GROMACS .gro file of C-alpha atoms in nm:
model
  477
    1UNK     CA    1   1.837   0.811   1.147
    2UNK     CA    2   1.461   0.838   1.099
    3UNK     CA    3   1.300   1.054   0.832
    4UNK     CA    4   0.941   1.059   0.959
    5UNK     CA    5   0.789   1.154   1.294
    6UNK     CA    6   0.808   0.838   1.508
    7UNK     CA    7   0.571   0.989   1.766
    8UNK     CA    8   0.290   0.937   1.515
    9UNK     CA    9   0.217   0.567   1.494
   10UNK     CA   10   0.126   0.561   1.126
   11UNK     CA   11   0.441   0.754   1.029
   12UNK     CA   12   0.658   0.523   1.240
   13UNK     CA   13   0.502   0.213   1.084
   14UNK     CA   14   0.528   0.350   0.731
   15UNK     CA   15   0.901   0.411   0.768
   16UNK     CA   16   0.951   0.063   0.913
   17UNK     CA   17   0.764  -0.086   0.618
   18UNK     CA   18   0.993   0.088   0.367
   19UNK     CA   19   1.290  -0.096   0.518
   20UNK     CA   20   1.135  -0.435   0.437
   21UNK     CA   21   1.131  -0.567   0.077
   22UNK     CA   22   0.766  -0.620  -0.022
   23UNK     CA   23   0.721  -0.626  -0.396
   24UNK     CA   24   0.438  -0.834  -0.537
   25UNK     CA   25   0.495  -1.207  -0.471
   26UNK     CA   26   0.773  -1.121  -0.225
   27UNK     CA   27   0.565  -1.036   0.082
   28UNK     CA   28   0.678  -1.306   0.329
   29UNK     CA   29   0.905  -1.071   0.524
   30UNK     CA   30   0.646  -0.799   0.566
   31UNK     CA   31   0.378  -1.059   0.643
   32UNK     CA   32   0.598  -1.192   0.925
   33UNK     CA   33   0.659  -0.835   1.041
   34UNK     CA   34   0.282  -0.781   1.078
   35UNK     CA   35   0.250  -1.100   1.281
   36UNK     CA   36   0.527  -0.979   1.511
   37UNK     CA   37   0.357  -0.642   1.559
   38UNK     CA   38   0.040  -0.825   1.663
   39UNK     CA   39   0.231  -1.043   1.908
   40UNK     CA   40   0.408  -0.739   2.054
   41UNK     CA   41   0.066  -0.587   2.134
   42UNK     CA   42  -0.102  -0.910   2.250
   43UNK     CA   43  -0.346  -0.908   1.959
   44UNK     CA   44  -0.497  -1.222   1.808
   45UNK     CA   45  -0.350  -1.283   1.464
   46UNK     CA   46  -0.392  -1.533   1.177
   47UNK     CA   47  -0.142  -1.574   0.892
   48UNK     CA   48  -0.280  -1.792   0.612
   49UNK     CA   49  -0.099  -2.001   0.350
   50UNK     CA   50  -0.098  -1.708   0.104
   51UNK     CA   51   0.069  -1.485   0.369
   52UNK     CA   52  -0.243  -1.277   0.416
   53UNK     CA   53  -0.255  -1.152   0.775
   54UNK     CA   54  -0.568  -1.090   0.984
   55UNK     CA   55  -0.529  -0.908   1.318
   56UNK     CA   56  -0.817  -0.873   1.564
   57UNK     CA   57  -0.866  -0.597   1.821
   58UNK     CA   58  -1.152  -0.594   2.068
   59UNK     CA   59  -1.396  -0.304   2.074
   60UNK     CA   60  -1.308  -0.015   2.301
   61UNK     CA   61  -1.512   0.058   2.612
   62UNK     CA   62  -1.870   0.150   2.523
   63UNK     CA   63  -1.849   0.002   2.169
   64UNK     CA   64  -1.893  -0.364   2.258
   65UNK     CA   65  -2.237  -0.386   2.097
   66UNK     CA   66  -2.138  -0.202   1.778
   67UNK     CA   67  -2.094  -0.421   1.465
   68UNK     CA   68  -1.734  -0.505   1.379
   69UNK     CA   69  -1.554  -0.328   1.096
   70UNK     CA   70  -1.275  -0.452   0.868
   71UNK     CA   71  -0.981  -0.223   0.792
   72UNK     CA   72  -0.823  -0.353   0.470
   73UNK     CA   73  -0.504  -0.277   0.277
   74UNK     CA   74  -0.264  -0.472   0.055
   75UNK     CA   75   0.095  -0.523   0.166
   76UNK     CA   76   0.269  -0.545  -0.172
   77UNK     CA   77   0.405  -0.255  -0.375
   78UNK     CA   78   0.497  -0.196  -0.739
   79UNK     CA   79   0.874  -0.215  -0.783
   80UNK     CA   80   0.964   0.050  -1.041
   81UNK     CA   81   1.293   0.235  -1.069
   82UNK     CA   82   1.483   0.459  -1.306
   83UNK     CA   83   1.714   0.274  -1.543
   84UNK     CA   84   2.012   0.448  -1.384
   85UNK     CA   85   1.927   0.310  -1.038
   86UNK     CA   86   2.115   0.015  -0.885
   87UNK     CA   87   1.847  -0.040  -0.620
   88UNK     CA   88   1.774  -0.407  -0.549
   89UNK     CA   89   1.409  -0.434  -0.443
   90UNK     CA   90   1.464  -0.786  -0.307
   91UNK     CA   91   1.702  -0.671  -0.032
   92UNK     CA   92   1.754  -0.293  -0.023
   93UNK     CA   93   1.550  -0.057   0.197
   94UNK     CA   94   1.390   0.235   0.016
   95UNK     CA   95   1.596   0.554   0.028
   96UNK     CA   96   1.348   0.807   0.171
   97UNK     CA   97   1.364   1.184   0.165
   98UNK     CA   98   1.127   1.476   0.218
   99UNK     CA   99   1.095   1.757  -0.034
  100UNK     CA  100   0.845   2.044  -0.018
  101UNK     CA  101   0.621   1.855   0.223
  102UNK     CA  102   0.619   1.535   0.017
  103UNK     CA  103   0.775   1.202   0.111
  104UNK     CA  104   0.963   1.041  -0.178
  105UNK     CA  105   1.216   0.766  -0.247
  106UNK     CA  106   1.532   0.826  -0.448
  107UNK     CA  107   1.493   0.682  -0.802
  108UNK     CA  108   1.227   0.425  -0.703
  109UNK     CA  109   0.861   0.391  -0.623
  110UNK     CA  110   0.771   0.484  -0.267
  111UNK     CA  111   0.514   0.214  -0.196
  112UNK     CA  112   0.263   0.456  -0.045
  113UNK     CA  113   0.027   0.247  -0.258
  114UNK     CA  114  -0.055   0.078  -0.027
  115UNK     CA  115   0.197   0.127   0.253
  116UNK     CA  116  -0.006   0.425   0.369
  117UNK     CA  117  -0.307   0.203   0.428
  118UNK     CA  118  -0.100  -0.063   0.604
  119UNK     CA  119   0.051   0.200   0.834
  120UNK     CA  120  -0.291   0.346   0.918
  121UNK     CA  121  -0.430   0.007   1.013
  122UNK     CA  122  -0.131  -0.084   1.230
  123UNK     CA  123  -0.159   0.250   1.407
  124UNK     CA  124  -0.532   0.199   1.473
  125UNK     CA  125  -0.475  -0.156   1.598
  126UNK     CA  126  -0.200  -0.056   1.841
  127UNK     CA  127  -0.339   0.275   1.972
  128UNK     CA  128  -0.505   0.210   2.311
  129UNK     CA  129  -0.668   0.555   2.319
  130UNK     CA  130  -0.870   0.507   2.001
  131UNK     CA  131  -1.250   0.473   2.027
  132UNK     CA  132  -1.389   0.210   1.791
  133UNK     CA  133  -1.597  -0.105   1.734
  134UNK     CA  134  -1.420  -0.439   1.710
  135UNK     CA  135  -1.149  -0.399   1.446
  136UNK     CA  136  -1.035  -0.664   1.202
  137UNK     CA  137  -0.715  -0.563   1.027
  138UNK     CA  138  -0.699  -0.742   0.692
  139UNK     CA  139  -0.367  -0.731   0.506
  140UNK     CA  140  -0.367  -0.900   0.164
  141UNK     CA  141  -0.086  -1.002  -0.070
  142UNK     CA  142  -0.013  -0.958  -0.439
  143UNK     CA  143  -0.285  -0.702  -0.512
  144UNK     CA  144  -0.071  -0.529  -0.772
  145UNK     CA  145  -0.026  -0.846  -0.978
  146UNK     CA  146  -0.277  -1.129  -0.936
  147UNK     CA  147  -0.491  -1.025  -0.636
  148UNK     CA  148  -0.437  -1.382  -0.516
  149UNK     CA  149  -0.450  -1.272  -0.153
  150UNK     CA  150  -0.808  -1.152  -0.184
  151UNK     CA  151  -0.907  -1.448  -0.404
  152UNK     CA  152  -0.760  -1.701  -0.157
  153UNK     CA  153  -0.897  -1.538   0.157
  154UNK     CA  154  -1.114  -1.757   0.378
  155UNK     CA  155  -1.406  -1.525   0.452
  156UNK     CA  156  -1.498  -1.728   0.759
  157UNK     CA  157  -1.205  -1.548   0.923
  158UNK     CA  158  -1.386  -1.218   0.866
  159UNK     CA  159  -1.684  -1.195   1.099
  160UNK     CA  160  -1.802  -0.855   0.976
  161UNK     CA  161  -2.025  -0.698   0.710
  162UNK     CA  162  -1.861  -0.354   0.714
  163UNK     CA  163  -1.527  -0.271   0.551
  164UNK     CA  164  -1.304   0.033   0.507
  165UNK     CA  165  -1.065  -0.024   0.218
  166UNK     CA  166  -0.765   0.206   0.268
  167UNK     CA  167  -0.622   0.200  -0.083
  168UNK     CA  168  -0.741   0.542  -0.203
  169UNK     CA  169  -0.518   0.818  -0.338
  170UNK     CA  170  -0.725   1.134  -0.278
  171UNK     CA  171  -0.814   1.253   0.072
  172UNK     CA  172  -1.123   1.448  -0.034
  173UNK     CA  173  -1.276   1.154  -0.221
  174UNK     CA  174  -1.417   0.811  -0.146
  175UNK     CA  175  -1.430   0.537  -0.404
  176UNK     CA  176  -1.771   0.381  -0.469
  177UNK     CA  177  -1.681   0.133  -0.742
  178UNK     CA  178  -1.386   0.005  -0.946
  179UNK     CA  179  -1.307  -0.165  -1.274
  180UNK     CA  180  -1.259  -0.532  -1.341
  181UNK     CA  181  -0.986  -0.658  -1.569
  182UNK     CA  182  -0.740  -0.922  -1.680
  183UNK     CA  183  -0.392  -0.960  -1.826
  184UNK     CA  184  -0.311  -1.089  -2.174
  185UNK     CA  185   0.028  -1.234  -2.260
  186UNK     CA  186   0.130  -1.257  -2.629
  187UNK     CA  187   0.423  -1.483  -2.708
  188UNK     CA  188   0.599  -1.648  -2.999
  189UNK     CA  189   0.917  -1.852  -3.037
  190UNK     CA  190   1.205  -1.692  -3.226
  191UNK     CA  191   1.538  -1.795  -3.379
  192UNK     CA  192   1.836  -1.564  -3.415
  193UNK     CA  193   2.076  -1.545  -3.706
  194UNK     CA  194   2.432  -1.478  -3.592
  195UNK     CA  195   2.548  -1.205  -3.828
  196UNK     CA  196   2.772  -0.929  -3.685
  197UNK     CA  197   2.690  -0.602  -3.854
  198UNK     CA  198   2.659  -0.231  -3.810
  199UNK     CA  199   2.329  -0.132  -3.654
  200UNK     CA  200   2.150   0.117  -3.431
  201UNK     CA  201   2.056   0.157  -3.067
  202UNK     CA  202   1.723   0.335  -3.018
  203UNK     CA  203   1.620   0.460  -2.674
  204UNK     CA  204   1.300   0.614  -2.532
  205UNK     CA  205   1.319   0.783  -2.191
  206UNK     CA  206   1.167   1.059  -1.982
  207UNK     CA  207   0.797   0.973  -2.004
  208UNK     CA  208   0.581   1.025  -1.697
  209UNK     CA  209   0.421   0.681  -1.708
  210UNK     CA  210   0.186   0.607  -1.420
  211UNK     CA  211  -0.084   0.368  -1.303
  212UNK     CA  212  -0.267   0.214  -1.598
  213UNK     CA  213  -0.593   0.255  -1.408
  214UNK     CA  214  -0.544   0.594  -1.244
  215UNK     CA  215  -0.358   0.775  -1.523
  216UNK     CA  216  -0.468   0.607  -1.847
  217UNK     CA  217  -0.727   0.881  -1.914
  218UNK     CA  218  -0.451   1.142  -1.918
  219UNK     CA  219  -0.328   0.992  -2.249
  220UNK     CA  220   0.038   1.001  -2.154
  221UNK     CA  221   0.294   0.854  -2.389
  222UNK     CA  222   0.356   0.480  -2.386
  223UNK     CA  223   0.722   0.401  -2.458
  224UNK     CA  224   0.639   0.061  -2.610
  225UNK     CA  225   0.401   0.217  -2.863
  226UNK     CA  226   0.643   0.500  -2.939
  227UNK     CA  227   0.932   0.266  -3.018
  228UNK     CA  228   0.702   0.057  -3.240
  229UNK     CA  229   0.597   0.369  -3.430
  230UNK     CA  230   0.958   0.471  -3.491
  231UNK     CA  231   1.058   0.125  -3.615
  232UNK     CA  232   0.743   0.108  -3.827
  233UNK     CA  233   0.845   0.426  -4.006
  234UNK     CA  234   1.176   0.264  -4.097
  235UNK     CA  235   0.997  -0.048  -4.226
  236UNK     CA  236   0.791   0.168  -4.462
  237UNK     CA  237   1.113   0.251  -4.648
  238UNK     CA  238   1.327  -0.060  -4.605
  239UNK     CA  239   1.396  -0.380  -4.409
  240UNK     CA  240   1.452  -0.384  -4.033
  241UNK     CA  241   1.597  -0.677  -3.838
  242UNK     CA  242   1.572  -0.673  -3.461
  243UNK     CA  243   1.844  -0.779  -3.222
  244UNK     CA  244   1.673  -0.661  -2.902
  245UNK     CA  245   1.348  -0.497  -2.800
  246UNK     CA  246   1.255  -0.426  -2.439
  247UNK     CA  247   1.024  -0.186  -2.261
  248UNK     CA  248   0.830  -0.148  -1.937
  249UNK     CA  249   0.860  -0.333  -1.608
  250UNK     CA  250   0.503  -0.389  -1.490
  251UNK     CA  251   0.199  -0.493  -1.689
  252UNK     CA  252  -0.024  -0.248  -1.500
  253UNK     CA  253   0.212   0.050  -1.526
  254UNK     CA  254   0.223   0.280  -1.831
  255UNK     CA  255   0.580   0.216  -1.955
  256UNK     CA  256   0.824   0.505  -1.928
  257UNK     CA  257   1.125   0.363  -2.113
  258UNK     CA  258   1.199   0.132  -2.406
  259UNK     CA  259   1.509   0.026  -2.598
  260UNK     CA  260   1.580  -0.151  -2.926
  261UNK     CA  261   1.884  -0.252  -3.126
  262UNK     CA  262   1.840  -0.331  -3.494
  263UNK     CA  263   1.986  -0.326  -3.843
  264UNK     CA  264   1.833  -0.166  -4.151
  265UNK     CA  265   1.879  -0.200  -4.524
  266UNK     CA  266   1.854   0.179  -4.550
  267UNK     CA  267   2.157   0.408  -4.557
  268UNK     CA  268   2.255   0.541  -4.214
  269UNK     CA  269   2.165   0.897  -4.309
  270UNK     CA  270   1.811   0.791  -4.402
  271UNK     CA  271   1.759   0.587  -4.084
  272UNK     CA  272   1.868   0.880  -3.869
  273UNK     CA  273   1.654   1.119  -4.070
  274UNK     CA  274   1.341   0.902  -4.035
  275UNK     CA  275   1.388   0.858  -3.660
  276UNK     CA  276   1.467   1.222  -3.593
  277UNK     CA  277   1.178   1.357  -3.799
  278UNK     CA  278   0.930   1.117  -3.641
  279UNK     CA  279   1.070   1.201  -3.297
  280UNK     CA  280   0.997   1.569  -3.355
  281UNK     CA  281   0.636   1.484  -3.442
  282UNK     CA  282   0.588   1.263  -3.135
  283UNK     CA  283   0.742   1.516  -2.898
  284UNK     CA  284   0.512   1.783  -3.038
  285UNK     CA  285   0.211   1.556  -2.985
  286UNK     CA  286   0.312   1.491  -2.623
  287UNK     CA  287   0.445   1.836  -2.529
  288UNK     CA  288   0.166   1.895  -2.275
  289UNK     CA  289   0.166   1.548  -2.117
  290UNK     CA  290   0.530   1.432  -2.138
  291UNK     CA  291   0.756   1.731  -2.182
  292UNK     CA  292   1.055   1.531  -2.053
  293UNK     CA  293   1.043   1.277  -2.339
  294UNK     CA  294   1.379   1.203  -2.502
  295UNK     CA  295   1.429   0.990  -2.813
  296UNK     CA  296   1.788   0.901  -2.899
  297UNK     CA  297   1.950   0.690  -3.169
  298UNK     CA  298   2.314   0.609  -3.228
  299UNK     CA  299   2.513   0.359  -3.438
  300UNK     CA  300   2.625   0.040  -3.265
  301UNK     CA  301   2.755  -0.310  -3.341
  302UNK     CA  302   2.494  -0.584  -3.379
  303UNK     CA  303   2.590  -0.948  -3.314
  304UNK     CA  304   2.271  -1.132  -3.404
  305UNK     CA  305   1.939  -1.052  -3.568
  306UNK     CA  306   1.596  -1.198  -3.632
  307UNK     CA  307   1.469  -1.286  -3.976
  308UNK     CA  308   1.326  -0.986  -4.168
  309UNK     CA  309   0.973  -1.126  -4.179
  310UNK     CA  310   0.967  -1.212  -3.806
  311UNK     CA  311   1.103  -0.870  -3.718
  312UNK     CA  312   0.836  -0.707  -3.933
  313UNK     CA  313   0.560  -0.914  -3.770
  314UNK     CA  314   0.672  -0.816  -3.420
  315UNK     CA  315   0.697  -0.447  -3.506
  316UNK     CA  316   0.368  -0.445  -3.700
  317UNK     CA  317   0.181  -0.619  -3.418
  318UNK     CA  318   0.317  -0.379  -3.160
  319UNK     CA  319   0.232  -0.087  -3.388
  320UNK     CA  320  -0.128  -0.207  -3.437
  321UNK     CA  321  -0.219  -0.342  -3.093
  322UNK     CA  322  -0.450  -0.090  -2.921
  323UNK     CA  323  -0.346   0.081  -2.601
  324UNK     CA  324  -0.482   0.365  -2.391
  325UNK     CA  325  -0.829   0.495  -2.313
  326UNK     CA  326  -1.108   0.333  -2.514
  327UNK     CA  327  -1.440   0.446  -2.361
  328UNK     CA  328  -1.564   0.707  -2.114
  329UNK     CA  329  -1.889   0.705  -1.923
  330UNK     CA  330  -2.176   0.930  -2.032
  331UNK     CA  331  -2.338   0.870  -1.692
  332UNK     CA  332  -2.050   0.926  -1.446
  333UNK     CA  333  -1.856   1.235  -1.545
  334UNK     CA  334  -1.491   1.169  -1.622
  335UNK     CA  335  -1.496   0.794  -1.553
  336UNK     CA  336  -1.294   0.581  -1.792
  337UNK     CA  337  -1.499   0.270  -1.858
  338UNK     CA  338  -1.251   0.066  -2.064
  339UNK     CA  339  -0.883   0.075  -2.156
  340UNK     CA  340  -0.581  -0.129  -2.258
  341UNK     CA  341  -0.218  -0.089  -2.156
  342UNK     CA  342   0.071  -0.265  -2.326
  343UNK     CA  343   0.295  -0.258  -2.023
  344UNK     CA  344   0.577  -0.500  -2.112
  345UNK     CA  345   0.767  -0.600  -2.425
  346UNK     CA  346   1.062  -0.834  -2.402
  347UNK     CA  347   1.260  -1.002  -2.678
  348UNK     CA  348   1.462  -1.287  -2.528
  349UNK     CA  349   1.689  -1.558  -2.669
  350UNK     CA  350   1.417  -1.799  -2.778
  351UNK     CA  351   1.088  -1.616  -2.730
  352UNK     CA  352   0.932  -1.273  -2.728
  353UNK     CA  353   0.651  -1.168  -2.495
  354UNK     CA  354   0.411  -0.875  -2.491
  355UNK     CA  355   0.209  -0.816  -2.173
  356UNK     CA  356  -0.115  -0.617  -2.180
  357UNK     CA  357  -0.359  -0.519  -1.907
  358UNK     CA  358  -0.724  -0.458  -1.999
  359UNK     CA  359  -0.979  -0.295  -1.768
  360UNK     CA  360  -1.350  -0.231  -1.787
  361UNK     CA  361  -1.638  -0.110  -1.573
  362UNK     CA  362  -1.838  -0.403  -1.714
  363UNK     CA  363  -1.728  -0.762  -1.763
  364UNK     CA  364  -1.842  -0.735  -2.126
  365UNK     CA  365  -1.592  -0.453  -2.186
  366UNK     CA  366  -1.308  -0.664  -2.046
  367UNK     CA  367  -1.402  -0.969  -2.252
  368UNK     CA  368  -1.444  -0.768  -2.573
  369UNK     CA  369  -1.104  -0.602  -2.537
  370UNK     CA  370  -0.941  -0.937  -2.462
  371UNK     CA  371  -1.108  -1.096  -2.767
  372UNK     CA  372  -0.992  -0.810  -2.986
  373UNK     CA  373  -0.628  -0.851  -2.881
  374UNK     CA  374  -0.637  -1.229  -2.905
  375UNK     CA  375  -0.787  -1.205  -3.255
  376UNK     CA  376  -0.512  -0.968  -3.366
  377UNK     CA  377  -0.248  -1.201  -3.222
  378UNK     CA  378  -0.400  -1.494  -3.413
  379UNK     CA  379  -0.380  -1.299  -3.741
  380UNK     CA  380  -0.005  -1.264  -3.685
  381UNK     CA  381   0.035  -1.627  -3.584
  382UNK     CA  382   0.116  -1.543  -3.222
  383UNK     CA  383  -0.013  -1.721  -2.913
  384UNK     CA  384  -0.221  -1.530  -2.659
  385UNK     CA  385  -0.325  -1.637  -2.311
  386UNK     CA  386  -0.536  -1.460  -2.049
  387UNK     CA  387  -0.466  -1.459  -1.676
  388UNK     CA  388  -0.523  -1.272  -1.351
  389UNK     CA  389  -0.891  -1.190  -1.407
  390UNK     CA  390  -1.058  -0.989  -1.131
  391UNK     CA  391  -1.420  -0.868  -1.099
  392UNK     CA  392  -1.552  -0.513  -1.100
  393UNK     CA  393  -1.685  -0.354  -0.782
  394UNK     CA  394  -2.033  -0.231  -0.873
  395UNK     CA  395  -2.184   0.080  -0.718
  396UNK     CA  396  -2.408   0.000  -0.417
  397UNK     CA  397  -2.727   0.209  -0.421
  398UNK     CA  398  -2.787   0.192  -0.045
  399UNK     CA  399  -2.476   0.217   0.173
  400UNK     CA  400  -2.501   0.320   0.540
  401UNK     CA  401  -2.120   0.322   0.556
  402UNK     CA  402  -2.103   0.569   0.269
  403UNK     CA  403  -2.378   0.791   0.414
  404UNK     CA  404  -2.207   0.806   0.753
  405UNK     CA  405  -1.872   0.881   0.594
  406UNK     CA  406  -2.022   1.176   0.406
  407UNK     CA  407  -2.176   1.305   0.731
  408UNK     CA  408  -1.857   1.275   0.937
  409UNK     CA  409  -1.644   1.427   0.662
  410UNK     CA  410  -1.871   1.730   0.636
  411UNK     CA  411  -1.867   1.777   1.015
  412UNK     CA  412  -1.488   1.756   1.034
  413UNK     CA  413  -1.410   1.963   0.723
  414UNK     CA  414  -1.605   2.286   0.787
  415UNK     CA  415  -1.905   2.182   0.580
  416UNK     CA  416  -1.706   2.059   0.281
  417UNK     CA  417  -1.859   1.765   0.094
  418UNK     CA  418  -1.653   1.453   0.029
  419UNK     CA  419  -1.648   1.350  -0.337
  420UNK     CA  420  -1.791   1.008  -0.420
  421UNK     CA  421  -1.705   0.839  -0.747
  422UNK     CA  422  -1.606   0.518  -0.918
  423UNK     CA  423  -1.250   0.465  -1.042
  424UNK     CA  424  -1.094   0.284  -1.336
  425UNK     CA  425  -0.830   0.118  -1.123
  426UNK     CA  426  -0.885  -0.236  -1.000
  427UNK     CA  427  -0.952  -0.283  -0.630
  428UNK     CA  428  -0.989  -0.595  -0.419
  429UNK     CA  429  -1.332  -0.468  -0.313
  430UNK     CA  430  -1.490  -0.642  -0.613
  431UNK     CA  431  -1.356  -0.977  -0.490
  432UNK     CA  432  -1.478  -0.917  -0.135
  433UNK     CA  433  -1.823  -0.821  -0.264
  434UNK     CA  434  -1.834  -1.135  -0.478
  435UNK     CA  435  -1.747  -1.346  -0.172
  436UNK     CA  436  -1.984  -1.155   0.058
  437UNK     CA  437  -2.253  -0.972  -0.146
  438UNK     CA  438  -2.398  -0.782   0.151
  439UNK     CA  439  -2.061  -0.642   0.261
  440UNK     CA  440  -2.089  -0.260   0.286
  441UNK     CA  441  -1.757  -0.113   0.166
  442UNK     CA  442  -1.610   0.236   0.153
  443UNK     CA  443  -1.260   0.334   0.042
  444UNK     CA  444  -1.035   0.620   0.150
  445UNK     CA  445  -0.670   0.727   0.146
  446UNK     CA  446  -0.435   1.027   0.162
  447UNK     CA  447  -0.311   1.227  -0.135
  448UNK     CA  448  -0.059   1.017  -0.328
  449UNK     CA  449   0.073   1.123  -0.667
  450UNK     CA  450   0.246   0.947  -0.960
  451UNK     CA  451   0.190   0.599  -0.816
  452UNK     CA  452   0.365   0.308  -0.989
  453UNK     CA  453   0.647   0.543  -1.099
  454UNK     CA  454   0.978   0.651  -0.943
  455UNK     CA  455   0.820   0.997  -0.906
  456UNK     CA  456   0.566   0.865  -0.652
  457UNK     CA  457   0.514   1.103  -0.359
  458UNK     CA  458   0.301   1.115  -0.045
  459UNK     CA  459   0.163   1.445   0.084
  460UNK     CA  460   0.262   1.435   0.452
  461UNK     CA  461   0.002   1.689   0.568
  462UNK     CA  462  -0.264   1.487   0.389
  463UNK     CA  463  -0.120   1.174   0.552
  464UNK     CA  464  -0.186   1.336   0.891
  465UNK     CA  465  -0.530   1.473   0.806
  466UNK     CA  466  -0.660   1.149   0.660
  467UNK     CA  467  -0.558   0.950   0.965
  468UNK     CA  468  -0.737   1.200   1.190
  469UNK     CA  469  -1.048   1.161   0.975
  470UNK     CA  470  -1.022   0.780   0.988
  471UNK     CA  471  -1.009   0.794   1.368
  472UNK     CA  472  -1.313   1.021   1.383
  473UNK     CA  473  -1.502   0.797   1.142
  474UNK     CA  474  -1.426   0.488   1.354
  475UNK     CA  475  -1.545   0.675   1.660
  476UNK     CA  476  -1.884   0.727   1.490
  477UNK     CA  477  -1.929   0.370   1.362
   0.00000   0.00000   0.00000
């Protein structure tokens, strides 16, 4: 049984994509699927060692002398699910449904970021009626984690100086620039003391979360910071010893849930009173951004704990480490220019790890934030390493692609102007520009909401409209 309209190529391809596991670093199946689509339509295709796929389609009649254009999207998705879900992203198809005109997936991310872009490109490549210059469909891997697909791409395979990145999330807007960033991993070895005792299980749930680039300016609650604040309040009055501490699934997603088990030297009544009073304060602070927040604590049996001093260091570091929006632009209205997100905390048998993502419109912002966090880690005696750096995509003053897009959009939308602005999210465009400085790039996409969360949804009418606009734009290139 199909959910979407298979008569529309992009809807058919999107539904097929959702049946194939394609989380970051697990894209081989979908990469092979793209190769098979190309073969089925007698299109030239290259699959590189990273599993990037490049598909070539000749220009349509009358467009042979028009410069080629690259249509680009990434084929990985963020695998997020509700804690109650048994979905296995490595083998299970997404469970799609439509509600109030929106496509969703039960209890998991939908992967419209960037399955929508992948589906658009496949539809354009396989539609014989479309009018267009030579098309180069570029499908990259691991954008959501390391961007290794874009970094490893051999640009000699791309004989074009024009690109349409289809990784946008607003149909009435085109991206003109994006942030750079890197990840920071904090870690330290630990030793447990086996000491069965009465303790407490603390749980944070119900936050909205979201993309740490697209939603960080909304100042939504971060479950990892909330649980640190609650434990910190207990430490102010007595000792706390951790047994477990875990929160978040992706370094670039604002964490929605966190859990801890611990013991305290305080009487049970005082522990519960501290947690409940602090919970009331936090819920009041977040009533307009995260009304679904729940904070629960209950007694439990603890089997092992960390030393008091180590537990205090972990909690204090997590309490102090900065997260959220740091700077906004005075030049570009509403643009976040730097931020941090502590996306993952994980206390394991022999080591704990904290994972943070930092972003900045300037490389200096990124480096300064990274230095700040590394310095704080050093004060606590923790190790900190940086990884997965990616460059910013700077605004291009003169862009014929952007000018033409604005013209075509206005003509096809009853005189309405398309919005042009930079975003705080990281896009592969910065890497492509670094590899090919004179590449003229624009970015578009349909309306997608709550990306990187199990509440992700794709506006199906917008999905249709944006594809129609893409076709008209190609016709004018």
